[in-house]
Short mmCIF file of C-alpha atoms and ligand atoms in Angstrom, two decimals:
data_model
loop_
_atom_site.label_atom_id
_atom_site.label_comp_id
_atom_site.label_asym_id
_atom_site.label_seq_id
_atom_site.Cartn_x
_atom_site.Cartn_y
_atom_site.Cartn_z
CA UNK Y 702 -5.33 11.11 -26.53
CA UNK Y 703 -8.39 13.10 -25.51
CA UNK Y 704 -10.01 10.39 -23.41
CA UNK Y 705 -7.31 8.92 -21.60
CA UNK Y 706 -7.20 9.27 -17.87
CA UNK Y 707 -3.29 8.77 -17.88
CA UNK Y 708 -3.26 11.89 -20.91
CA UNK Y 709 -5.31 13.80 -18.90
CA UNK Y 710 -2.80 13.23 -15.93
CA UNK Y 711 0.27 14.66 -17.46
CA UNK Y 712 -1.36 17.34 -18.88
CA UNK Y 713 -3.13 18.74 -15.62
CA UNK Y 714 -7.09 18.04 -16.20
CA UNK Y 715 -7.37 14.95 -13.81
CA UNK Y 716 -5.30 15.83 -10.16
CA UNK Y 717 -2.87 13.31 -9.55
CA UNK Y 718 0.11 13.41 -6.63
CA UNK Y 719 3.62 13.58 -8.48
CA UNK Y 720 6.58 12.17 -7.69
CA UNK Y 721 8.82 13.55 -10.77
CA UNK Y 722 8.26 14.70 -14.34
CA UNK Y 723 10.46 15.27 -17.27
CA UNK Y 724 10.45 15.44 -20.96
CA UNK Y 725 9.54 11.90 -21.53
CA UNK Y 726 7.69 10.55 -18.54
CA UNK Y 727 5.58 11.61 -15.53
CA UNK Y 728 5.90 9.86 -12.43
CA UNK Y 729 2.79 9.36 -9.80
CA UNK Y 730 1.32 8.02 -6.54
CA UNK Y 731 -1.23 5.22 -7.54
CA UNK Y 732 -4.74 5.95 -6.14
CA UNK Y 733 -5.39 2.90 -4.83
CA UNK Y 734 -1.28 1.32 -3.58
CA UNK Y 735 -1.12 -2.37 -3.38
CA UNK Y 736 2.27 -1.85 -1.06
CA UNK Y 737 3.23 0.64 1.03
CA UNK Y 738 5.17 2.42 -1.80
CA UNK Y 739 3.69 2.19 -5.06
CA UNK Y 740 3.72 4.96 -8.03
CA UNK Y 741 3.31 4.53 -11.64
CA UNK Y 742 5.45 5.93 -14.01
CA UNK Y 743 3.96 7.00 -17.39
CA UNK Y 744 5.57 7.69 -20.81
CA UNK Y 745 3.98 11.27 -22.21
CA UNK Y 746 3.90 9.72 -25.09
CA UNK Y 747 0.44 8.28 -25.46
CA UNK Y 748 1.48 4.14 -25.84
CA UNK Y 749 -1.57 1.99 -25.47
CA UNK Y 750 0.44 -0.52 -23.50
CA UNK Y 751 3.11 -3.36 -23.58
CA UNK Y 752 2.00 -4.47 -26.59
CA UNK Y 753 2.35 -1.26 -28.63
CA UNK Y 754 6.28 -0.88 -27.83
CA UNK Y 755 7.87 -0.81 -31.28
CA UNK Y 756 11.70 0.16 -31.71
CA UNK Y 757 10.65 3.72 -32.23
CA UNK Y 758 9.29 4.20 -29.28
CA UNK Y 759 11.19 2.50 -27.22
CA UNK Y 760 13.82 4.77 -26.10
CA UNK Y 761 11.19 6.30 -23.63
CA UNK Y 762 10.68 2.56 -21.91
CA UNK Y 763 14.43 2.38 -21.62
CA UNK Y 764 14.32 5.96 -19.97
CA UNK Y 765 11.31 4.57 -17.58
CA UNK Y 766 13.65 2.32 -16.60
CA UNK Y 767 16.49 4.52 -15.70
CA UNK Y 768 13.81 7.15 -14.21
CA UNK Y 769 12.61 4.16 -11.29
CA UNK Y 770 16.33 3.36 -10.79
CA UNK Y 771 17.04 7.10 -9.84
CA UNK Y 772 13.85 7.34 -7.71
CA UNK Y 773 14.20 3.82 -6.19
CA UNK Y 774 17.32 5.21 -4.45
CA UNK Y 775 15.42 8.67 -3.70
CA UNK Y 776 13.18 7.28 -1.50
CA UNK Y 777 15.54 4.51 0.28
CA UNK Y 778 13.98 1.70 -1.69
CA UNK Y 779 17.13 -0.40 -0.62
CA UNK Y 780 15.52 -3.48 -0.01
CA UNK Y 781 13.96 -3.75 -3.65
CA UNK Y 782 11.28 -3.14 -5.27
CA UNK Y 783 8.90 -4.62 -8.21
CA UNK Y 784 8.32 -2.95 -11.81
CA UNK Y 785 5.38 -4.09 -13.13
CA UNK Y 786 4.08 -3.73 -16.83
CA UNK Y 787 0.25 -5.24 -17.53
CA UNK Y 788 -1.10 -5.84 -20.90
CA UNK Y 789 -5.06 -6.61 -22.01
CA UNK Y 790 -8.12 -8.16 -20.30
CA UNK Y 791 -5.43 -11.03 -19.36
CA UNK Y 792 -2.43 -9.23 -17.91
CA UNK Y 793 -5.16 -7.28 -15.28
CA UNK Y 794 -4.65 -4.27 -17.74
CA UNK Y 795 -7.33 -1.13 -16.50
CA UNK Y 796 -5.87 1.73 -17.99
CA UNK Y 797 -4.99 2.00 -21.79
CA UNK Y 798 -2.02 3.75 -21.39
CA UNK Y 799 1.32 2.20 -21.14
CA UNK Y 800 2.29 2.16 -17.18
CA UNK Y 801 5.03 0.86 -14.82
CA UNK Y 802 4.55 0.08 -11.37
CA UNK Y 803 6.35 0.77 -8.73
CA UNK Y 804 5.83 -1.56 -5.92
CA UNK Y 805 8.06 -1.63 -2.87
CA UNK Y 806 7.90 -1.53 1.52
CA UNK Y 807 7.03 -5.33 1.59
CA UNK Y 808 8.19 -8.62 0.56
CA UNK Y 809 5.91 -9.47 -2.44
CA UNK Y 810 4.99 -12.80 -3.52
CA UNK Y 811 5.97 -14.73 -6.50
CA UNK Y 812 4.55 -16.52 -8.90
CA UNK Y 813 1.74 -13.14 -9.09
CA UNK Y 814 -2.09 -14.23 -9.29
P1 AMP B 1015 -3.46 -1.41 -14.39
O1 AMP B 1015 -4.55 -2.15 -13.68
O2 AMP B 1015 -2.17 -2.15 -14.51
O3 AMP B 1015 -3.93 -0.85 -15.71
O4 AMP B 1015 -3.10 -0.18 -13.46
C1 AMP B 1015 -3.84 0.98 -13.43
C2 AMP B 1015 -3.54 1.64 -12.11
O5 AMP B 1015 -3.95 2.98 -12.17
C3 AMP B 1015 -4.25 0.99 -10.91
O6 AMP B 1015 -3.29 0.55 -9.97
C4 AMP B 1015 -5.11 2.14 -10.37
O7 AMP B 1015 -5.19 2.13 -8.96
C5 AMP B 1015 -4.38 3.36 -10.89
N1 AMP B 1015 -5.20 4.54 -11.05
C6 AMP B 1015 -6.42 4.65 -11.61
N2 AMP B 1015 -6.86 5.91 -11.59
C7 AMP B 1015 -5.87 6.65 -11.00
C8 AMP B 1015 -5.71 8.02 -10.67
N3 AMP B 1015 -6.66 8.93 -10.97
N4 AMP B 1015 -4.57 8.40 -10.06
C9 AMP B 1015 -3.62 7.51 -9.75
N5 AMP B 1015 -3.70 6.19 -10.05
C10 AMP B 1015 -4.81 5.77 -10.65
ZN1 ZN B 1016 -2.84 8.32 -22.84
#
């Protein structure tokens, strides 16, 4: 999608710091981390977001999934970490493009904000 920030990630136009990339997904540094390790991992695939996961498309979230596993233990993220998925105005949503964080490096609370 030509006016996607995340689009324009994976393919090059907007600089971004990577952590991995393969076929399906492109993983990066967020610009602004909420914990002392936190990347987001992106589908290629444009998906609008949580909401727009249909069971066509949803071999690449399963993938996401396995792709944070492998670099959790990469970086020594032995203590755990949080993924994190937000949808619309309501879920804190800022970028329409599907996007799991990576949050890790301290203890996090629960219930979020
Ligand atoms: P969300 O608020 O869940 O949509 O998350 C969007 C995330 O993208 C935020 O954590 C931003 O800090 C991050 N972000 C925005 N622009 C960039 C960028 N150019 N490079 C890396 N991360 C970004
Ligand atoms: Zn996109």
């Amino acid at each position: 999608m030509s006016d996607c920030l995340f689009c324009k990630i994976i393919a090059g136009e907007v600089p971004s710091k990577k952590l991995y990339e393969d076929e399906l997904c492109y993983a990066f540094y967020d610009i602004d981390p909420q914990a002392p390790t936190h990347f987001l991992v992106v589908p290629k695939a444009h998906i609008p977001g949580p909401h727009a996961v249909t069971e066509e498309n949803a071999a690449a979230v399963g993938h996401i999934y396995a792709v944070i596993a492998k670099l959790a233990a990469e970086l020594g993220l032995e203590n755990g970490y949080r993924v994190v998925a937000n949808d619309g105005p309501d879920g804190g949503q800022t970028v329409g493009h599907l996007h799991f964080h990576v949050l890790a490096g301290r203890s996090l609370a629960w219930p979020p904000g």
